[in-house]
Amino acid sequence: MSTKDWHPYTKYIIVLVILGAAAFLFLGAGAGTDYWVTITHPNMTGEYLESNLGLWRECYHLESLPELANLRTSRCKNYDFGNLPEKHSAGYNYKITMYALRLSTLVLVVSGLLLVFFGEILALCTLGRRKKSWFITAGTFNLLGGFFTLVGVCVYITMITHQHKWWPISELGAPPDTVTKFGWSFALIWVGLTFAVIDGGTYIWLSRLYVEDML
């Protein structure tokens, strides 16, 4: 088969490189912003925003949380992953479970982001290298990046949807009267991991069509 016959696949590779870059940008934007979840609670006039959560921190809207007035100079508070809940404290099992789920989400999503980044670097190399192994490796990195991110997202969903179900009423009293909704940062993560999986799967598929004069 001649180089001319395979020329269209070069165009596909360029599209895949762009798709991989988009996957990385969406994942990076989702991981770096603070609207994975928004928390609202009812008042006399309806619902209003109380706080929004990201992977790294929680941002409070102090007009709705007067008890947090000391945070007026810094509206957002970073999660302290180095500070474990104290043993034998009230609600310890609940707190350590939430801590473990949040930390697992962070590790998985960041790992997925890094894998997609390295996959994109390898994808750029496929534009100038005529080795089948580059296609397979680039596809594998993107697929693994999408998989790690997906697992992290599933862990996060479990944490958010079960935080009220697992709340230890006997130790911490009644759970907060709040309504939790997933936000646009969370949506960006879903778009990014979808792009990564499509990108990686297509690279693997292209590797099956590979011949030495493909480029």
Tab-separated table of N, CA, C and O in Angstrom, residues 26-27 29-30 33 183-193:
chain	number	residue	atom	x	y	z
A	26	PHE	N	-10.000	20.227	29.328
A	26	PHE	CA	-11.253	20.059	30.074
A	26	PHE	C	-10.999	19.437	31.444
A	26	PHE	O	-11.569	19.878	32.450
A	27	LEU	N	-10.149	18.414	31.482
A	27	LEU	CA	-9.830	17.775	32.763
A	27	LEU	C	-9.113	18.749	33.695
A	27	LEU	O	-9.424	18.815	34.896
A	29	ALA	N	-9.269	22.052	33.635
A	29	ALA	CA	-10.206	23.094	34.075
A	29	ALA	C	-11.157	22.556	35.134
A	29	ALA	O	-11.454	23.233	36.131
A	30	GLY	N	-11.632	21.327	34.944
A	30	GLY	CA	-12.532	20.743	35.926
A	30	GLY	C	-11.857	20.493	37.255
A	30	GLY	O	-12.420	20.773	38.321
A	33	THR	N	-11.016	23.994	39.210
A	33	THR	CA	-12.055	24.938	39.608
A	33	THR	C	-12.899	24.372	40.754
A	33	THR	O	-12.834	23.181	41.070
A	183	GLY	N	-22.033	20.618	39.930
A	183	GLY	CA	-21.858	21.874	39.216
A	183	GLY	C	-21.123	21.728	37.894
A	183	GLY	O	-20.847	20.625	37.415
A	184	TRP	N	-20.765	22.857	37.323
A	184	TRP	CA	-20.185	22.860	35.980
A	184	TRP	C	-18.757	22.314	35.949
A	184	TRP	O	-18.324	21.774	34.930
A	185	SER	N	-18.009	22.435	37.043
A	185	SER	CA	-16.671	21.835	37.074
A	185	SER	C	-16.764	20.318	36.923
A	185	SER	O	-15.942	19.689	36.245
A	186	PHE	N	-17.767	19.747	37.554
A	186	PHE	CA	-17.999	18.306	37.466
A	186	PHE	C	-18.348	17.912	36.034
A	186	PHE	O	-17.895	16.878	35.528
A	187	ALA	N	-19.118	18.755	35.362
A	187	ALA	CA	-19.476	18.492	33.966
A	187	ALA	C	-18.243	18.543	33.068
A	187	ALA	O	-18.101	17.733	32.138
A	188	LEU	N	-17.333	19.486	33.338
A	188	LEU	CA	-16.098	19.574	32.549
A	188	LEU	C	-15.274	18.300	32.668
A	188	LEU	O	-14.681	17.827	31.685
A	189	ILE	N	-15.234	17.715	33.866
A	189	ILE	CA	-14.502	16.467	34.071
A	189	ILE	C	-15.086	15.355	33.211
A	189	ILE	O	-14.364	14.573	32.581
A	190	TRP	N	-16.414	15.275	33.166
A	190	TRP	CA	-17.071	14.239	32.349
A	190	TRP	C	-16.735	14.421	30.864
A	190	TRP	O	-16.469	13.447	30.149
A	191	VAL	N	-16.748	15.660	30.395
A	191	VAL	CA	-16.407	15.922	28.987
A	191	VAL	C	-14.960	15.509	28.723
A	191	VAL	O	-14.650	14.843	27.730
A	192	GLY	N	-14.055	15.895	29.620
A	192	GLY	CA	-12.649	15.585	29.437
A	192	GLY	C	-12.365	14.093	29.423
A	192	GLY	O	-11.620	13.605	28.564
A	193	LEU	N	-12.960	13.345	30.345
A	193	LEU	CA	-12.680	11.906	30.371
A	193	LEU	C	-13.305	11.200	29.169
A	193	LEU	O	-12.759	10.204	28.667
